[in-house]
Amino acid sequence: MLVFPLIKPASKPPTTPVKLKKVSTFQEFESNTSDAWDLGDDDDELLAMAAESLNTDVVMETANKVIQNHSKLQEQHKLQEEQLQEDKPVPFSESPSVAYGDNRLVKSVSESQTSSSAECVSENSSMQRSQSLPHAPTDPLEGEVADHDTSATPALTEREAFRLDKFKQLLAGPNTNLDELRKLSWSGIPKPVRPITWKLLSGYLPANVDRREGTLQRKRKEYFAFIEQYYDSRNDENHQDTYRQIHIDIPRMNPEALRLQPKVTEIFERILFIWAIRHPASGYVQGINDLVTPFFVVFVCEYIAEEVENFDVSSLPEEVLQNIEADSYWCMSKLLDGIQDNYTFAQPGIQKKVKMLEELVSRIDEQVHRHLDQHEVKYLQFAFRWMNNLLMREVPLRCTIRLWDTYQSEPEGFSHFHLYVCAAFLVRWRKEILEERDFQELLIFLQNLPTMHWGNEDMSVLLAEAYRLKFAFADAPNHYKK
């Protein structure tokens, strides 16, 4: 019999053990605390509409169906577990539920964790469970739901195999239709084809199959020419500060299993230093180091069967490591090309996006916006990191990878659509936010959101809500485009 590990309901995020005094300013807060630094056919229906110009009401209705479908599946999951519990008493955590109204997505902390327990007592029970919501992933790195992770499950379901086959057929043609690839990728990319798909969607590889190998060879050679030309200059006096900051930031990256590997540190240092030298308008800025990780992990998985966290990267052949390094550099560069104003002097892009987020949330959920304002919590105090690190410090890496599937499928995904994801992400915690009545505890909560056990089903609901908001409040950012 299969036994699924129990996941306890998330406890309330830690607060300071002793509240010495009322903290009313962000500066006082900083001095007293440390830095708190996957689904159904409806997904495909939403995806197919993503690139088309449609009536707003129709688009919102479709996005709502994704959220409603999620809620129904959660109810089925709960009923199923109750039936299993009658057979053998096992303590279950509460099933998550979704309710929305007035353009809001409401979901409490206690409701946010997907139950992942119980025994499969029959083949029929197993089949029903596979059609319900996925279990919260137990793997801390690539524990994706079955839709997007073939290594975590012994066999593909019929639907998974069908989706993978659609990707393979699309990629096998002499000229890949990138519009169709974006539509197909919006609701997630199967793990076996994610590396090639990311390279195509990022603009690193051409759509023409015959040109790809030549492009790879040329770009990889070009990258290592940069290494030969620039990397020794890291010891020059005018570059020492840049290299020192990179050296400080890399040990802060996630996951820990990667950052502890000297070979990985060496690769990341080269990528970041070369990018900084070749982009003097911004140079290296804290936060850019995080943006290498998803590309690196996805491209390593192209060559290994096991999970990256269990793998010694240095055991890969040197040529393979060089390919991964060069590909990660170029794809990260393509990403940064679209959001470089986030990292120029004073980071004006982030300042602007935080203001846009504040305006958007005030329209989506006036009560949450007013509550933050009443307790003197400024959006810049928590949302700066959301923009600077693209939510990478807020959700597990497995969720970031799933999120980037969609970002690379959306027009201006990492800049414009990210704004709506952040808005949906904030309103997602409205119950907990409204319960907090203290500046310090509010800020600590917003900097330590309980997403540890999030999986693809959580990301699917978040993305569906962001998609709905994009059409319902599409004019909100225009206030700050003048």
PDB file of N, CA, C and O in Angstrom, residues 12 15 19 22-23 367-368 370-372 374-377 430-443 445:
ATOM      1  N   LYS A  12       1.293  29.610  12.647  1.00  0.00           N
ATOM      2  CA  LYS A  12       1.418  31.042  12.403  1.00  0.00           C
ATOM      3  C   LYS A  12       2.879  31.419  12.307  1.00  0.00           C
ATOM      4  O   LYS A  12       3.705  30.920  13.055  1.00  0.00           O
ATOM      5  N   THR A  15       6.775  35.343  15.357  1.00  0.00           N
ATOM      6  CA  THR A  15       6.825  36.762  15.678  1.00  0.00           C
ATOM      7  C   THR A  15       7.911  36.963  16.722  1.00  0.00           C
ATOM      8  O   THR A  15       8.435  36.013  17.280  1.00  0.00           O
ATOM      9  N   LYS A  19       7.813  41.607  22.862  1.00  0.00           N
ATOM     10  CA  LYS A  19       7.541  42.897  22.243  1.00  0.00           C
ATOM     11  C   LYS A  19       7.925  43.979  23.245  1.00  0.00           C
ATOM     12  O   LYS A  19       7.232  44.246  24.206  1.00  0.00           O
ATOM     13  N   LYS A  22       6.190  49.532  21.103  1.00  0.00           N
ATOM     14  CA  LYS A  22       5.470  49.727  19.842  1.00  0.00           C
ATOM     15  C   LYS A  22       6.445  50.216  18.784  1.00  0.00           C
ATOM     16  O   LYS A  22       7.175  51.175  18.996  1.00  0.00           O
ATOM     17  N   VAL A  23       6.485  49.515  17.650  1.00  0.00           N
ATOM     18  CA  VAL A  23       7.367  49.920  16.574  1.00  0.00           C
ATOM     19  C   VAL A  23       6.527  50.606  15.520  1.00  0.00           C
ATOM     20  O   VAL A  23       5.626  50.003  14.955  1.00  0.00           O
ATOM     21  N   GLN A 367     -10.157  47.270   1.418  1.00  0.00           N
ATOM     22  CA  GLN A 367     -10.054  46.995   2.850  1.00  0.00           C
ATOM     23  C   GLN A 367      -8.625  46.617   3.229  1.00  0.00           C
ATOM     24  O   GLN A 367      -8.086  47.100   4.229  1.00  0.00           O
ATOM     25  N   VAL A 368      -7.994  45.753   2.436  1.00  0.00           N
ATOM     26  CA  VAL A 368      -6.603  45.376   2.701  1.00  0.00           C
ATOM     27  C   VAL A 368      -5.699  46.594   2.559  1.00  0.00           C
ATOM     28  O   VAL A 368      -4.815  46.835   3.394  1.00  0.00           O
ATOM     29  N   ARG A 370      -6.432  49.753   2.899  1.00  0.00           N
ATOM     30  CA  ARG A 370      -6.663  50.690   4.008  1.00  0.00           C
ATOM     31  C   ARG A 370      -6.051  50.167   5.308  1.00  0.00           C
ATOM     32  O   ARG A 370      -5.491  50.935   6.095  1.00  0.00           O
ATOM     33  N   HIS A 371      -6.113  48.845   5.518  1.00  0.00           N
ATOM     34  CA  HIS A 371      -5.548  48.246   6.730  1.00  0.00           C
ATOM     35  C   HIS A 371      -4.030  48.449   6.779  1.00  0.00           C
ATOM     36  O   HIS A 371      -3.478  48.792   7.834  1.00  0.00           O
ATOM     37  N   LEU A 372      -3.369  48.236   5.648  1.00  0.00           N
ATOM     38  CA  LEU A 372      -1.917  48.456   5.599  1.00  0.00           C
ATOM     39  C   LEU A 372      -1.594  49.925   5.853  1.00  0.00           C
ATOM     40  O   LEU A 372      -0.648  50.246   6.590  1.00  0.00           O
ATOM     41  N   GLN A 374      -3.405  52.160   7.516  1.00  0.00           N
ATOM     42  CA  GLN A 374      -3.711  52.531   8.898  1.00  0.00           C
ATOM     43  C   GLN A 374      -2.604  52.123   9.858  1.00  0.00           C
ATOM     44  O   GLN A 374      -2.371  52.777  10.874  1.00  0.00           O
ATOM     45  N   HIS A 375      -1.918  51.026   9.534  1.00  0.00           N
ATOM     46  CA  HIS A 375      -0.833  50.541  10.393  1.00  0.00           C
ATOM     47  C   HIS A 375       0.538  50.978   9.888  1.00  0.00           C
ATOM     48  O   HIS A 375       1.569  50.451  10.319  1.00  0.00           O
ATOM     49  N   GLU A 376       0.527  51.948   8.951  1.00  0.00           N
ATOM     50  CA  GLU A 376       1.740  52.596   8.459  1.00  0.00           C
ATOM     51  C   GLU A 376       2.716  51.611   7.805  1.00  0.00           C
ATOM     52  O   GLU A 376       3.932  51.794   7.859  1.00  0.00           O
ATOM     53  N   VAL A 377       2.177  50.562   7.214  1.00  0.00           N
ATOM     54  CA  VAL A 377       2.997  49.624   6.445  1.00  0.00           C
ATOM     55  C   VAL A 377       3.052  50.121   5.011  1.00  0.00           C
ATOM     56  O   VAL A 377       2.022  50.244   4.352  1.00  0.00           O
ATOM     57  N   ARG A 430      -5.352  37.995   2.534  1.00  0.00           N
ATOM     58  CA  ARG A 430      -6.133  39.084   3.134  1.00  0.00           C
ATOM     59  C   ARG A 430      -6.634  38.741   4.539  1.00  0.00           C
ATOM     60  O   ARG A 430      -6.644  39.591   5.437  1.00  0.00           O
ATOM     61  N   LYS A 431      -7.071  37.518   4.758  1.00  0.00           N
ATOM     62  CA  LYS A 431      -7.603  37.141   6.073  1.00  0.00           C
ATOM     63  C   LYS A 431      -6.549  37.331   7.156  1.00  0.00           C
ATOM     64  O   LYS A 431      -6.813  37.919   8.210  1.00  0.00           O
ATOM     65  N   GLU A 432      -5.337  36.830   6.879  1.00  0.00           N
ATOM     66  CA  GLU A 432      -4.268  36.936   7.864  1.00  0.00           C
ATOM     67  C   GLU A 432      -3.816  38.386   8.040  1.00  0.00           C
ATOM     68  O   GLU A 432      -3.507  38.824   9.148  1.00  0.00           O
ATOM     69  N   ILE A 433      -3.786  39.129   6.944  1.00  0.00           N
ATOM     70  CA  ILE A 433      -3.382  40.539   7.010  1.00  0.00           C
ATOM     71  C   ILE A 433      -4.354  41.333   7.876  1.00  0.00           C
ATOM     72  O   ILE A 433      -3.957  42.112   8.746  1.00  0.00           O
ATOM     73  N   LEU A 434      -5.630  41.108   7.667  1.00  0.00           N
ATOM     74  CA  LEU A 434      -6.646  41.860   8.416  1.00  0.00           C
ATOM     75  C   LEU A 434      -6.685  41.470   9.892  1.00  0.00           C
ATOM     76  O   LEU A 434      -7.142  42.248  10.734  1.00  0.00           O
ATOM     77  N   GLU A 435      -6.199  40.279  10.211  1.00  0.00           N
ATOM     78  CA  GLU A 435      -6.171  39.850  11.613  1.00  0.00           C
ATOM     79  C   GLU A 435      -5.022  40.487  12.390  1.00  0.00           C
ATOM     80  O   GLU A 435      -5.063  40.568  13.621  1.00  0.00           O
ATOM     81  N   GLU A 436      -3.974  40.892  11.698  1.00  0.00           N
ATOM     82  CA  GLU A 436      -2.820  41.502  12.364  1.00  0.00           C
ATOM     83  C   GLU A 436      -3.133  42.964  12.691  1.00  0.00           C
ATOM     84  O   GLU A 436      -3.594  43.716  11.849  1.00  0.00           O
ATOM     85  N   ARG A 437      -2.843  43.353  13.934  1.00  0.00           N
ATOM     86  CA  ARG A 437      -3.169  44.708  14.387  1.00  0.00           C
ATOM     87  C   ARG A 437      -1.930  45.475  14.843  1.00  0.00           C
ATOM     88  O   ARG A 437      -2.044  46.452  15.583  1.00  0.00           O
ATOM     89  N   ASP A 438      -0.776  45.043  14.390  1.00  0.00           N
ATOM     90  CA  ASP A 438       0.465  45.650  14.847  1.00  0.00           C
ATOM     91  C   ASP A 438       1.412  45.805  13.658  1.00  0.00           C
ATOM     92  O   ASP A 438       1.545  44.889  12.844  1.00  0.00           O
ATOM     93  N   PHE A 439       2.059  46.974  13.555  1.00  0.00           N
ATOM     94  CA  PHE A 439       2.971  47.232  12.439  1.00  0.00           C
ATOM     95  C   PHE A 439       4.041  46.149  12.321  1.00  0.00           C
ATOM     96  O   PHE A 439       4.277  45.603  11.252  1.00  0.00           O
ATOM     97  N   GLN A 440       4.679  45.865  13.428  1.00  0.00           N
ATOM     98  CA  GLN A 440       5.791  44.928  13.403  1.00  0.00           C
ATOM     99  C   GLN A 440       5.347  43.529  12.985  1.00  0.00           C
ATOM    100  O   GLN A 440       5.981  42.891  12.132  1.00  0.00           O
ATOM    101  N   GLU A 441       4.266  43.046  13.543  1.00  0.00           N
ATOM    102  CA  GLU A 441       3.793  41.698  13.212  1.00  0.00           C
ATOM    103  C   GLU A 441       3.275  41.630  11.781  1.00  0.00           C
ATOM    104  O   GLU A 441       3.429  40.603  11.110  1.00  0.00           O
ATOM    105  N   LEU A 442       2.658  42.701  11.315  1.00  0.00           N
ATOM    106  CA  LEU A 442       2.203  42.750   9.921  1.00  0.00           C
ATOM    107  C   LEU A 442       3.385  42.615   8.972  1.00  0.00           C
ATOM    108  O   LEU A 442       3.352  41.827   8.019  1.00  0.00           O
ATOM    109  N   LEU A 443       4.442  43.354   9.242  1.00  0.00           N
ATOM    110  CA  LEU A 443       5.595  43.337   8.352  1.00  0.00           C
ATOM    111  C   LEU A 443       6.324  42.005   8.418  1.00  0.00           C
ATOM    112  O   LEU A 443       6.778  41.474   7.395  1.00  0.00           O
ATOM    113  N   PHE A 445       4.938  39.150   9.058  1.00  0.00           N
ATOM    114  CA  PHE A 445       4.120  38.191   8.313  1.00  0.00           C
ATOM    115  C   PHE A 445       4.343  38.335   6.815  1.00  0.00           C
ATOM    116  O   PHE A 445       4.538  37.346   6.100  1.00  0.00           O
TER     117      PHE A 445
END
